[in-house]
Amino acid sequence: MELDRKIIYLKGVGPQKADILAKEFDIHTFGDLLYYFPFRMIDRSHVSKVADFNPEEPYLVFRGRINNLTTVTSGRTTRLEATFNDGTGNLTLVWFQGHKWIRENIRSNVTYNVMGKPTLYGNILQLVHPDIEPVTPESGHITHPFMPIYHTSEKAKNRGFTTRTIARYTETLLGQLTASLPETLPATILVKHHLMGRTSALRNMHYPATLQDWQQAIFRVKFEELFFHQLEYQFSRTNRRNHSTGLIFGIVGDRFNNFYNQNLPFPLTNAQKRVIKEIRSDMRSGRQMNRLLQGDVGSGKTLVALLTMLIALDNGFQACLMAPTEILASQHYASFKKMLNGLNINVELLVGALKAKQKKDIKQRLEDGNINILIGTHALIEDSVKFARLGYVVIDEQHRFGVEQRAKLWQKSTPPPHILVMTATPIPRTLAMTLYADLDCSVIDELPPGRHPVLTVHATDTKRAMLFNFMRQQIAQGRQVYVVYPLINESESLDIKDLMDGYESISRSFPMPQYQLSIVHGQMSAEAKAYEMDRFKRGETHIMVSTTVIEVGVDVPNATVMVIENAERFGLSQLHQLRGRVGRGGEQSYCILMTKDDLNRTSKQRIQTMCNTNDGFVIAEADLRLRGPGDLQGLQQSGMLNLKVADIVDDEPLVRITRDEVYSILEQDPDLNLPENAPLKHYLIKNNDPHQWDKIS
Ligand code: ADP
Ligand code: MG
């Protein structure tokens, strides 16, 4: 069977249904349908009696007749009700939508399997939007002991398109599947991990004979999914290592040495030294470096970036640093300028706020090779930005970058520049294994000396007077304070209003001229933001009231208090990021999490986690667990984590197993030339960017 065949060619699928399948389910081909898996199996062989109705049960199957279809209107809602009777008692069936279809299709002389979550409405037993299948002579005998339940959408249901419809299609499709589909996994792997064969697994995903078969099918499908994810990423890494030539930075010269000997603001930590060595050894290996640098907030990643950039310069190349926001880019620019003072190195800043003429001028000088280090935002990847000799790219605080986007940077110059991706959001191990399987990894696991861990406390509004007193004390000691408001959506005027209300109340309690306030939010111009940030940085203002635009990377060592308003509205890693804005100097710092009184359970756990630990990795793991996989959607949408069945939290052991298997396969057969690895090569050719293959095929 051809999996690429258009779904409209499946028996029973007309143009209308094909349209629904495409729009609502993203199912376009036979293969898409085959891989559209049910999320639940209903045991048809176990039929419950209405007399034994138990509202505690999650899902039950009843068998009987449906009568008395009646439309009931109450208030503005209309619902359709029917009486279901199985000889032991009555149930009320309720539909709020899709009435027309029900009326046209339900017959009083037909026996149905009626399935759903039983509920008790007053003392009426009911099933709302039950799943229904007729027990007719054709379908009545139990061909499949389990009925698959598929996710459907409201829109589809309203057009009479239910889980039953999908089940009918998968049944037809599997009926046509007479020969086996090509196996995708190597035989040795199948044997070693006791995996069900592909064809059999796909059948059992939809119509298992036993629950155990279903479980085994799920295991196989998850295995396959994680395995191929690993293969794609790891292959990209080995391929690059073995086949792409990297720039060779053979020397460490004057620029590095002069800076190191004359301008280094403080001795490096051991972790910083180790990481610089790792990068240095990549840079002279003859292979292109693609390295992830993980280090908790404040661990001193910027200095590592700067020092390694100087190596690129010493070898006659340009370097660039890309930051996610203009504020951060400007800040890096300022600190680079300061650190490199007197060393005759040209550093420039390229951000959207510049005038067209300035931009043009910078681009020209860049192309002429007159700029050594360029700092900027995403704008740096634009095609119009051309380097004379780009040798090294550092991406700061950027963990939302997929393989493909990273590849864009490699193409800026040939051979591709070395790349360092720095992130302060510690990534849980499983996530790192999955998202960054194509990168080598370095970790700064040590903070610069003399840091006191930030003290974190939780408070509610009743403590506001105390909070303000505390802020006054700190300011009297010469310290500065951040007050941060959540910003869920930049355009939401409500968020801005919160911020403005807060700002006003703070202004009243901290009057001028004794106290100077800064305010920064997303609706200000980049210039105005930078101006306010500068004032705060120079110590001219005492309190910075802002939305989360300051979240990433802002560095004002004199700030010792971080007040986070409505802290319950922030995610854990965001809270941790914000907290990382203080505790950057030698003084004891504080993080105060202000929340409303009645917190739900997960909010409470988040706040507690923050109060209990400063360890970014502990927080990252907790975050992943608390948010659960459903919330990883941001990642999934960015196309980085395209997992349909596997769950990187629950399936962590499987993530490890597949990673190790792929690793040893590629170690033995890096170009996948062995006959037994042919299916793997085939998969990559089919799914990968074809030009990557030019080099090896
Ligand atoms: P992050 O890793 O969060 O980007 P930064 O690079 O901004 O951290 O560094 C945080 C602060 O620590 C900065 O003020 C920086 O100057 C300082 N710092 C960096 N390295 C050291 C060091 N080895 N000793 C003392 N302070 C350092
Ligand atoms: Mg930083």
XYZ file of C-alpha atoms and ligand atoms in Angstrom:
725
model
C 0.000 0.000 0.000
C 1.224 3.453 -0.797
C 1.191 5.629 2.253
C 1.480 8.745 0.122
C -1.857 8.087 -1.523
C -4.337 10.944 -1.102
C -6.945 10.227 1.546
C -9.779 10.964 -0.858
C -9.036 7.617 -2.524
C -10.004 5.749 0.625
C -13.385 4.065 0.391
C -16.030 6.142 2.181
C -14.066 9.386 2.050
C -15.647 11.888 -0.309
C -14.541 15.429 -1.029
C -16.415 16.763 2.009
C -14.909 14.309 4.464
C -11.507 14.725 2.889
C -11.851 18.432 3.529
C -12.674 17.864 7.196
C -9.818 15.397 7.540
C -7.392 17.893 6.089
C -8.592 20.969 7.948
C -9.424 19.512 11.323
C -6.964 16.653 11.618
C -4.147 17.482 9.246
C -4.748 14.115 7.601
C -4.018 14.253 3.884
C -2.753 10.808 3.006
C -3.225 7.137 3.891
C -0.061 7.398 5.934
C -1.347 10.380 7.913
C -4.444 8.419 8.825
C -2.477 5.332 9.765
C -0.405 7.459 12.107
C -3.428 9.206 13.593
C -3.600 7.184 16.786
C -6.453 6.761 19.226
C -5.867 7.944 22.777
C -8.105 5.405 24.458
C -9.349 1.867 23.990
C -12.822 0.856 25.033
C -13.336 -2.739 26.002
C -16.474 -3.618 24.069
C -16.644 -7.071 25.560
C -17.386 -5.516 28.885
C -20.901 -4.101 28.758
C -22.210 -2.370 31.881
C -25.805 -2.385 33.091
C -27.649 0.849 33.652
C -28.854 -0.637 36.926
C -25.213 -0.748 38.056
C -24.569 2.793 36.900
C -21.646 4.274 38.750
C -20.741 7.947 38.232
C -17.266 7.236 39.623
C -16.282 5.199 36.556
C -14.263 7.004 33.906
C -15.895 5.448 30.862
C -18.532 2.785 30.363
C -20.158 0.841 27.551
C -23.903 0.167 27.595
C -25.968 -1.718 25.051
C -29.599 -0.919 24.319
C -32.118 1.198 22.424
C -32.464 4.947 21.992
C -35.888 6.627 22.056
C -37.740 9.885 22.605
C -35.459 12.366 20.898
C -36.540 15.732 22.306
C -35.216 19.237 21.929
C -35.071 21.034 25.265
C -34.551 24.785 25.478
C -33.468 26.386 28.704
C -32.362 29.971 28.734
C -30.262 30.565 25.680
C -29.069 26.995 25.212
C -30.793 24.259 23.328
C -29.957 20.660 23.907
C -31.103 17.420 22.427
C -32.062 14.670 24.825
C -32.936 11.032 24.339
C -33.850 8.132 26.538
C -31.618 5.131 26.495
C -32.870 1.816 27.839
C -30.972 -1.440 28.190
C -33.667 -3.469 29.917
C -32.254 -2.760 33.363
C -32.979 0.968 33.472
C -32.996 4.348 31.736
C -30.257 6.831 31.001
C -30.580 10.296 29.544
C -28.360 11.031 26.576
C -27.551 14.705 26.054
C -26.141 16.608 23.096
C -25.468 20.311 22.971
C -24.309 20.220 19.400
C -24.731 18.227 16.231
C -28.492 17.790 16.706
C -29.300 17.518 13.048
C -26.995 14.606 12.483
C -28.292 12.716 15.528
C -31.916 13.227 14.500
C -31.225 11.978 11.017
C -29.232 8.966 12.023
C -30.511 7.521 15.288
C -33.162 4.801 14.825
C -35.423 3.548 17.570
C -35.395 -0.041 16.316
C -31.619 -0.439 16.334
C -29.498 -1.661 19.216
C -26.558 0.587 20.003
C -23.405 0.455 21.983
C -23.529 3.737 23.870
C -20.348 4.815 25.556
C -19.135 7.671 27.651
C -18.365 9.100 31.011
C -21.404 8.648 33.226
C -22.522 11.703 35.163
C -25.232 12.423 37.630
C -27.252 15.561 36.957
C -29.408 16.084 40.031
C -30.667 12.554 40.322
C -30.803 11.946 36.596
C -28.252 9.530 35.180
C -26.800 10.879 32.023
C -24.187 10.600 29.320
C -23.242 13.839 27.609
C -22.097 13.564 24.003
C -21.796 9.787 24.167
C -19.946 7.753 21.574
C -22.463 5.645 19.736
C -22.161 2.677 17.413
C -24.953 0.575 16.041
C -24.901 -3.122 16.841
C -26.104 -4.258 13.422
C -25.649 -7.688 11.892
C -22.496 -6.494 10.081
C -20.871 -4.681 12.933
C -22.709 -6.447 15.698
C -20.495 -9.436 16.094
C -17.400 -8.378 17.850
C -14.677 -8.164 15.217
C -12.571 -6.012 17.451
C -12.790 -6.485 21.177
C -11.607 -2.904 21.695
C -12.982 0.220 20.212
C -10.415 2.949 19.529
C -11.387 6.454 20.592
C -9.827 9.239 18.552
C -9.534 12.898 19.323
C -12.009 14.862 17.275
C -12.815 18.531 17.112
C -16.018 20.423 17.866
C -16.212 21.571 14.274
C -15.925 18.048 12.953
C -18.484 16.732 15.432
C -20.957 19.384 14.343
C -20.707 17.997 10.883
C -21.442 14.505 12.120
C -17.807 13.542 11.998
C -17.034 11.622 15.177
C -14.469 9.245 16.541
C -16.638 6.560 14.966
C -16.070 8.065 11.548
C -12.344 7.952 12.009
C -12.564 4.418 13.367
C -14.444 3.390 10.232
C -11.717 4.837 8.064
C -8.872 3.241 9.992
C -10.728 -0.054 9.827
C -11.109 0.232 6.057
C -7.514 1.281 5.685
C -6.139 -1.553 7.760
C -8.401 -3.942 5.843
C -6.607 -2.887 2.672
C -3.238 -3.328 4.255
C -2.573 -6.825 3.017
C 1.183 -6.809 2.573
C 3.625 -5.647 5.191
C 4.928 -2.116 5.171
C 8.676 -1.762 4.928
C 10.306 -2.062 8.336
C 11.890 1.208 9.462
C 14.090 -0.058 12.284
C 17.131 -2.331 11.902
C 16.515 -5.963 12.716
C 19.107 -6.006 15.480
C 17.304 -3.217 17.287
C 13.972 -4.971 16.936
C 15.371 -8.129 18.444
C 17.383 -6.486 21.151
C 14.506 -4.410 22.475
C 11.748 -6.930 21.797
C 9.950 -4.518 19.556
C 6.820 -5.332 17.654
C 7.267 -5.154 13.880
C 6.089 -1.979 12.214
C 3.028 -3.277 10.399
C 1.842 -5.215 13.359
C 2.395 -2.221 15.623
C 0.360 0.020 13.365
C -2.511 -2.466 13.384
C -2.363 -2.829 17.126
C -2.296 0.911 17.646
C -5.842 0.979 16.272
C -7.311 -2.501 16.742
C -5.450 -4.520 19.339
C -6.607 -7.975 20.349
C -5.542 -7.447 23.923
C -4.542 -4.458 25.995
C -1.070 -5.896 26.198
C -0.793 -5.808 22.422
C -1.816 -2.178 22.522
C 0.847 -1.401 25.123
C 3.503 -3.128 23.048
C 2.434 -1.271 19.953
C 2.675 2.021 21.824
C 6.129 1.094 23.044
C 7.257 0.343 19.528
C 5.826 3.566 18.122
C 7.374 5.668 20.865
C 10.674 3.923 20.376
C 10.576 4.629 16.679
C 9.670 8.247 17.179
C 12.449 8.942 19.669
C 14.912 6.852 17.723
C 14.427 8.805 14.529
C 14.494 12.095 16.336
C 17.871 11.120 17.765
C 19.029 9.839 14.420
C 18.244 13.090 12.697
C 20.047 15.212 15.261
C 22.984 12.956 15.901
C 23.484 12.276 12.236
C 23.583 15.966 11.576
C 26.315 16.205 14.179
C 28.486 13.322 12.991
C 27.977 14.272 9.395
C 29.151 17.762 10.110
C 32.076 16.487 12.100
C 33.255 14.058 9.523
C 32.508 15.866 6.336
C 32.440 19.589 6.806
C 35.698 21.353 7.073
C 35.907 23.762 9.928
C 37.974 26.873 10.144
C 41.197 26.231 11.945
C 42.034 28.826 14.558
C 45.563 27.688 15.134
C 46.908 30.486 17.271
C 46.128 32.434 20.374
C 47.639 35.805 19.676
C 47.998 39.364 20.859
C 44.373 40.260 21.074
C 43.577 37.425 23.422
C 46.792 37.785 25.386
C 46.674 41.556 25.722
C 43.134 41.403 26.975
C 43.902 38.540 29.289
C 46.971 40.208 30.747
C 45.852 43.829 30.810
C 42.088 44.126 30.776
C 40.645 41.016 32.388
C 38.391 42.468 35.087
C 38.701 39.494 37.452
C 40.336 36.092 37.560
C 38.364 33.461 35.679
C 36.572 30.770 37.611
C 37.785 27.230 37.049
C 34.612 26.444 35.189
C 35.150 29.379 32.853
C 38.713 28.244 32.198
C 37.616 24.693 31.467
C 34.936 25.802 29.034
C 37.311 28.151 27.221
C 39.685 25.215 26.785
C 36.899 23.073 25.351
C 36.002 25.778 22.877
C 39.608 26.419 22.007
C 40.175 22.768 21.250
C 37.081 22.691 18.982
C 38.356 25.745 17.185
C 41.606 24.216 16.148
C 40.264 20.727 15.444
C 39.568 21.368 11.780
C 35.890 20.657 12.360
C 33.163 23.193 12.681
C 32.218 23.789 16.277
C 28.567 23.627 17.320
C 28.563 23.916 21.028
C 25.941 24.592 23.639
C 27.132 26.490 26.683
C 24.880 26.034 29.648
C 25.446 28.082 32.737
C 23.097 29.320 35.378
C 22.278 33.023 35.442
C 25.264 35.032 36.593
C 27.795 32.313 35.958
C 29.808 34.542 33.627
C 29.048 33.284 30.148
C 29.604 36.689 28.556
C 33.251 36.721 29.464
C 33.681 33.284 27.920
C 32.088 34.599 24.746
C 34.373 37.609 24.665
C 37.585 35.683 25.264
C 36.815 33.083 22.634
C 35.866 35.806 20.161
C 39.321 37.255 20.600
C 40.760 33.946 19.431
C 38.759 34.279 16.233
C 40.107 37.803 15.806
C 43.659 36.629 16.413
C 43.250 34.261 13.506
C 42.134 37.009 11.178
C 38.382 36.491 11.423
C 35.362 38.520 12.462
C 32.991 37.458 15.202
C 29.415 38.302 16.029
C 27.191 38.054 19.067
C 23.454 37.715 18.693
C 21.118 38.574 21.562
C 17.340 38.155 21.722
C 16.467 41.765 22.617
C 17.795 45.209 21.806
C 18.285 45.998 25.470
C 20.464 43.010 25.916
C 22.393 43.632 22.725
C 23.037 47.218 23.790
C 24.166 46.055 27.175
C 26.601 43.557 25.708
C 27.841 46.260 23.414
C 28.470 48.628 26.302
C 30.260 46.036 28.391
C 32.365 44.820 25.454
C 33.365 48.404 24.683
C 34.366 48.913 28.273
C 36.290 45.679 28.613
C 38.080 46.103 25.303
C 39.007 49.690 26.005
C 42.420 50.603 24.623
C 42.936 47.386 22.702
C 42.195 48.777 19.269
C 39.343 46.409 18.482
C 36.371 47.657 16.482
C 33.091 46.691 18.076
C 29.779 47.780 16.581
C 26.135 47.429 17.488
C 23.502 46.648 14.867
C 19.925 46.969 16.077
C 16.611 48.046 14.596
C 16.669 51.387 16.419
C 19.575 52.677 14.334
C 18.974 55.147 11.538
C 19.043 53.743 8.040
C 22.223 55.597 7.280
C 23.987 54.221 10.338
C 22.927 50.707 9.445
C 24.153 51.103 5.942
C 27.444 52.408 7.169
C 27.913 49.501 9.586
C 27.057 46.958 6.913
C 29.551 48.528 4.564
C 32.336 48.510 7.099
C 31.456 44.967 8.023
C 31.756 43.880 4.434
C 35.033 45.735 4.100
C 36.353 43.925 7.129
C 36.701 47.049 9.240
C 34.552 45.761 12.055
C 36.001 43.016 14.243
C 33.055 42.256 16.464
C 29.449 42.886 15.597
C 26.784 42.720 18.289
C 23.086 42.737 17.511
C 19.694 41.118 17.527
C 18.092 38.653 15.111
C 18.747 41.268 12.453
C 22.199 39.755 12.154
C 20.917 36.736 10.254
C 19.350 38.872 7.550
C 20.783 38.365 4.108
C 21.836 41.994 3.792
C 24.300 41.539 6.638
C 27.476 40.338 4.978
C 30.769 39.743 6.642
C 34.171 39.963 5.053
C 35.430 36.952 7.004
C 33.000 35.671 9.570
C 34.636 33.027 11.710
C 32.631 32.782 14.900
C 29.014 33.287 15.949
C 27.804 33.435 19.535
C 24.092 33.243 20.245
C 23.155 34.446 23.699
C 20.218 33.293 25.793
C 18.665 31.595 22.857
C 17.149 28.235 23.425
C 14.329 28.427 20.917
C 16.474 27.747 17.940
C 15.967 24.598 15.911
C 18.451 22.771 13.776
C 17.219 24.540 10.676
C 17.608 28.028 12.059
C 21.068 27.195 13.245
C 21.843 25.972 9.764
C 21.055 29.456 8.414
C 23.989 30.781 10.339
C 26.362 28.201 8.968
C 25.560 29.489 5.542
C 26.789 33.002 6.288
C 30.227 32.040 5.208
C 32.150 29.129 3.742
C 33.506 27.177 5.438
C 30.839 27.784 8.073
C 31.714 29.774 11.185
C 32.095 28.141 14.557
C 28.958 28.461 16.626
C 28.427 28.805 20.351
C 24.878 28.792 21.717
C 24.660 30.110 25.257
C 21.685 29.535 27.474
C 20.947 30.512 31.029
C 17.718 28.633 31.166
C 18.953 25.351 32.468
C 17.479 22.621 30.389
C 16.406 19.416 32.053
C 18.596 16.542 30.995
C 15.995 14.744 28.932
C 15.049 17.912 27.135
C 18.679 18.683 26.414
C 19.172 15.166 25.124
C 16.267 15.647 22.791
C 16.583 19.249 21.695
C 20.308 19.562 21.519
C 21.295 16.112 20.391
C 23.154 17.784 17.533
C 25.293 19.996 19.747
C 28.267 19.338 21.956
C 27.688 20.580 25.426
C 29.710 22.587 27.933
C 28.539 23.541 31.383
C 29.638 26.324 33.708
C 28.745 24.769 37.014
C 30.338 27.310 39.296
C 29.419 30.868 40.177
C 32.080 33.570 40.532
C 33.370 33.755 44.099
C 31.840 35.946 46.764
C 28.260 35.525 45.664
C 25.644 35.084 48.338
C 22.726 32.982 47.252
C 19.658 35.149 46.717
C 17.220 34.913 49.605
C 13.715 34.287 48.301
C 10.510 34.930 50.216
C 6.832 34.741 49.421
C 4.459 37.514 50.514
C 0.922 38.691 49.897
C -0.530 42.176 49.699
C -1.006 42.503 53.461
C 2.784 42.743 53.726
C 3.103 45.616 51.274
C 3.944 48.245 53.884
C 6.716 46.016 55.188
C 7.956 45.473 51.679
C 8.138 49.192 50.994
C 10.037 49.718 54.246
C 12.487 47.051 53.276
C 12.977 48.663 49.881
C 13.658 52.013 51.596
C 16.285 50.412 53.809
C 18.053 48.845 50.885
C 17.974 52.067 48.901
C 19.339 53.920 51.940
C 22.282 51.512 51.825
C 22.907 52.542 48.257
C 21.234 49.549 46.603
C 18.730 49.442 43.754
C 15.439 47.628 43.327
C 13.525 45.982 40.486
C 9.745 45.711 40.566
C 8.492 43.471 37.779
C 4.982 42.985 36.484
C 3.889 40.075 34.337
C 3.214 40.638 30.733
C 1.194 37.887 29.235
C 0.631 39.637 25.996
C 2.335 42.842 24.969
C -0.806 44.196 23.412
C -3.009 43.548 26.401
C -3.826 46.928 27.810
C -4.727 45.223 31.064
C -1.132 44.265 31.685
C 0.023 47.786 31.011
C -2.657 49.072 33.339
C -1.376 46.790 36.125
C 2.065 48.147 35.541
C 0.907 51.763 35.504
C -1.172 51.322 38.655
C 1.808 49.762 40.348
C 4.059 52.527 39.150
C 1.734 55.165 40.543
C 1.463 53.514 43.905
C 5.235 53.166 44.105
C 5.643 56.816 43.066
C 3.428 57.857 45.960
C 5.408 55.842 48.475
C 8.765 56.757 46.998
C 8.377 60.461 46.191
C 10.776 62.589 44.189
C 13.274 64.046 44.558
C 14.474 61.698 47.255
C 13.671 58.708 45.088
C 14.128 58.373 41.352
C 12.132 55.828 39.401
C 12.618 54.247 35.993
C 9.943 52.533 34.001
C 10.360 50.206 31.044
C 7.695 48.350 29.106
C 7.191 46.825 25.714
C 5.186 49.678 24.269
C 7.995 52.159 24.671
C 10.348 52.882 21.813
C 13.659 51.068 21.834
C 15.387 54.400 22.400
C 13.282 55.283 25.405
C 13.831 51.818 26.872
C 17.571 52.044 26.422
C 17.580 55.503 27.984
C 15.754 54.307 31.094
C 17.906 51.194 31.360
C 21.008 53.352 31.169
C 19.839 55.634 33.930
C 19.202 52.653 36.146
C 22.508 51.088 35.236
C 24.397 54.245 36.083
C 22.674 54.277 39.445
C 20.734 57.467 38.724
C 17.418 55.822 39.501
C 16.659 53.681 42.539
C 13.751 51.618 41.389
C 13.182 50.030 38.018
C 9.505 49.291 37.449
C 9.074 47.136 34.412
C 7.426 44.335 32.574
C 9.380 41.237 31.751
C 11.377 42.995 29.052
C 14.199 43.076 31.562
C 13.968 39.337 32.031
C 16.883 38.274 29.973
C 20.487 38.961 30.792
C 20.241 42.462 32.223
C 23.244 43.080 34.401
C 23.186 45.700 37.160
C 25.320 44.295 39.982
C 24.249 47.018 42.403
C 20.609 45.920 42.297
C 19.847 43.706 45.286
C 16.070 43.471 45.442
C 13.819 41.821 42.891
C 10.130 42.233 43.622
C 7.944 40.134 41.343
C 4.296 41.180 41.333
C 1.613 38.579 40.592
C 4.344 36.016 40.758
C 1.764 33.265 40.360
C 1.343 34.310 36.773
C 4.933 33.519 35.847
C 6.380 30.171 34.921
C 9.159 28.714 37.023
C 12.004 29.242 34.619
C 10.886 32.799 34.060
C 10.874 33.430 37.809
C 14.332 31.959 38.018
C 15.536 34.161 35.180
C 14.130 37.225 36.887
C 15.691 36.313 40.189
C 19.000 36.001 38.385
C 18.931 39.771 37.810
C 19.960 40.249 41.446
C 22.755 38.650 43.421
C 25.227 39.741 40.773
C 27.427 41.836 43.021
C 28.956 41.088 46.401
C 25.921 42.150 48.460
C 23.241 39.908 49.901
C 20.275 40.007 47.533
C 16.588 39.298 47.895
C 13.770 38.103 45.720
C 10.243 38.812 46.912
C 7.447 36.926 45.260
C 4.188 38.839 45.676
C 1.033 36.831 45.024
C -2.674 36.913 45.718
C -3.960 34.985 48.730
C -5.598 31.930 47.302
C -3.187 30.099 45.065
C -3.968 26.915 43.237
C -1.854 23.863 43.866
C 0.647 24.193 41.034
C 1.153 27.906 41.669
C 1.833 27.090 45.297
C 4.355 24.443 44.293
C 6.069 26.812 41.923
C 6.428 29.480 44.588
C 7.666 26.930 47.109
C 10.231 25.570 44.677
C 11.532 29.101 44.186
C 11.802 29.692 47.936
C 13.532 26.358 48.500
C 16.254 26.323 45.886
C 18.528 28.506 43.807
C 19.711 25.631 41.664
C 18.669 26.243 38.093
C 18.744 22.582 37.180
C 16.495 21.563 40.053
C 14.123 24.316 38.976
C 14.190 23.258 35.361
C 13.285 19.679 36.262
C 10.495 20.848 38.546
C 9.258 23.136 35.829
C 9.028 20.374 33.293
C 7.195 18.169 35.771
C 4.778 20.867 36.950
C 3.949 22.160 33.540
C 3.621 18.703 32.155
C 4.096 17.789 28.550
C 0.932 19.524 27.401
C 2.520 22.858 28.056
C 5.581 22.145 26.043
C 3.525 23.257 23.119
C 5.610 26.338 22.558
C 8.458 24.015 21.808
C 6.393 21.729 19.683
C 5.156 24.635 17.626
C 8.634 25.877 17.048
C 9.131 22.587 15.262
C 11.876 21.483 17.581
C 10.117 18.764 19.407
C 7.953 16.998 16.972
C 6.835 14.148 19.182
C 3.327 12.790 18.792
C 3.337 9.764 21.005
C 6.400 9.891 23.186
C 6.611 12.216 26.136
C 10.054 13.327 27.153
C 9.129 13.446 30.823
C 7.376 10.108 31.178
C 9.526 8.342 28.645
C 12.878 9.520 29.900
C 14.308 5.972 30.019
C 13.368 5.499 26.404
C 14.975 8.799 25.472
C 18.215 7.480 26.936
C 17.968 4.075 25.298
C 17.312 5.469 21.837
C 20.029 8.057 22.231
C 22.571 5.380 23.118
C 21.465 3.058 20.326
C 21.734 5.762 17.718
C 25.078 6.753 19.116
C 26.559 3.300 18.762
C 25.115 2.803 15.290
C 26.668 6.041 14.081
C 29.934 5.225 15.750
C 30.154 1.992 13.798
C 28.712 3.245 10.572
C 28.797 7.039 10.466
C 27.596 7.339 6.880
C 25.035 4.553 7.244
C 26.488 2.502 4.444
C 25.958 -0.936 5.966
C 23.069 -2.828 4.379
C 21.299 -3.279 7.707
C 21.236 0.483 8.155
C 19.671 1.096 4.776
C 16.249 1.877 6.262
C 17.819 4.554 8.406
C 19.543 6.152 5.495
C 16.317 5.988 3.586
C 14.497 7.753 6.392
C 17.023 10.553 6.507
C 17.018 11.048 2.780
C 13.274 11.270 2.829
C 12.978 13.580 5.782
C 16.058 15.679 5.714
C 17.169 18.709 3.976
C 18.501 17.079 0.820
C 21.495 19.295 0.329
C 23.046 18.007 3.517
C 23.330 14.796 1.611
C 25.407 16.189 -1.181
C 28.422 15.676 0.953
C 27.973 12.025 1.619
C 25.993 10.378 -1.095
P 25.488 35.161 32.585
O 26.166 33.845 32.601
O 24.187 35.146 33.296
O 25.413 35.774 31.226
P 27.249 37.333 33.040
O 28.210 36.975 31.983
O 26.322 38.457 32.772
O 26.423 36.066 33.481
O 28.075 37.559 34.359
C 27.428 37.903 35.561
C 28.276 38.859 36.369
O 29.411 38.199 36.877
C 28.769 40.012 35.567
O 28.674 41.180 36.349
C 30.215 39.658 35.290
O 31.001 40.794 35.119
C 30.592 38.892 36.534
N 31.642 37.891 36.346
C 31.836 37.104 35.279
N 32.881 36.285 35.442
C 33.386 36.562 36.665
C 34.500 36.067 37.430
N 35.295 35.115 36.968
N 34.704 36.591 38.656
C 33.894 37.556 39.137
N 32.862 38.078 38.473
C 32.594 37.594 37.243
Mg 24.171 36.608 29.985
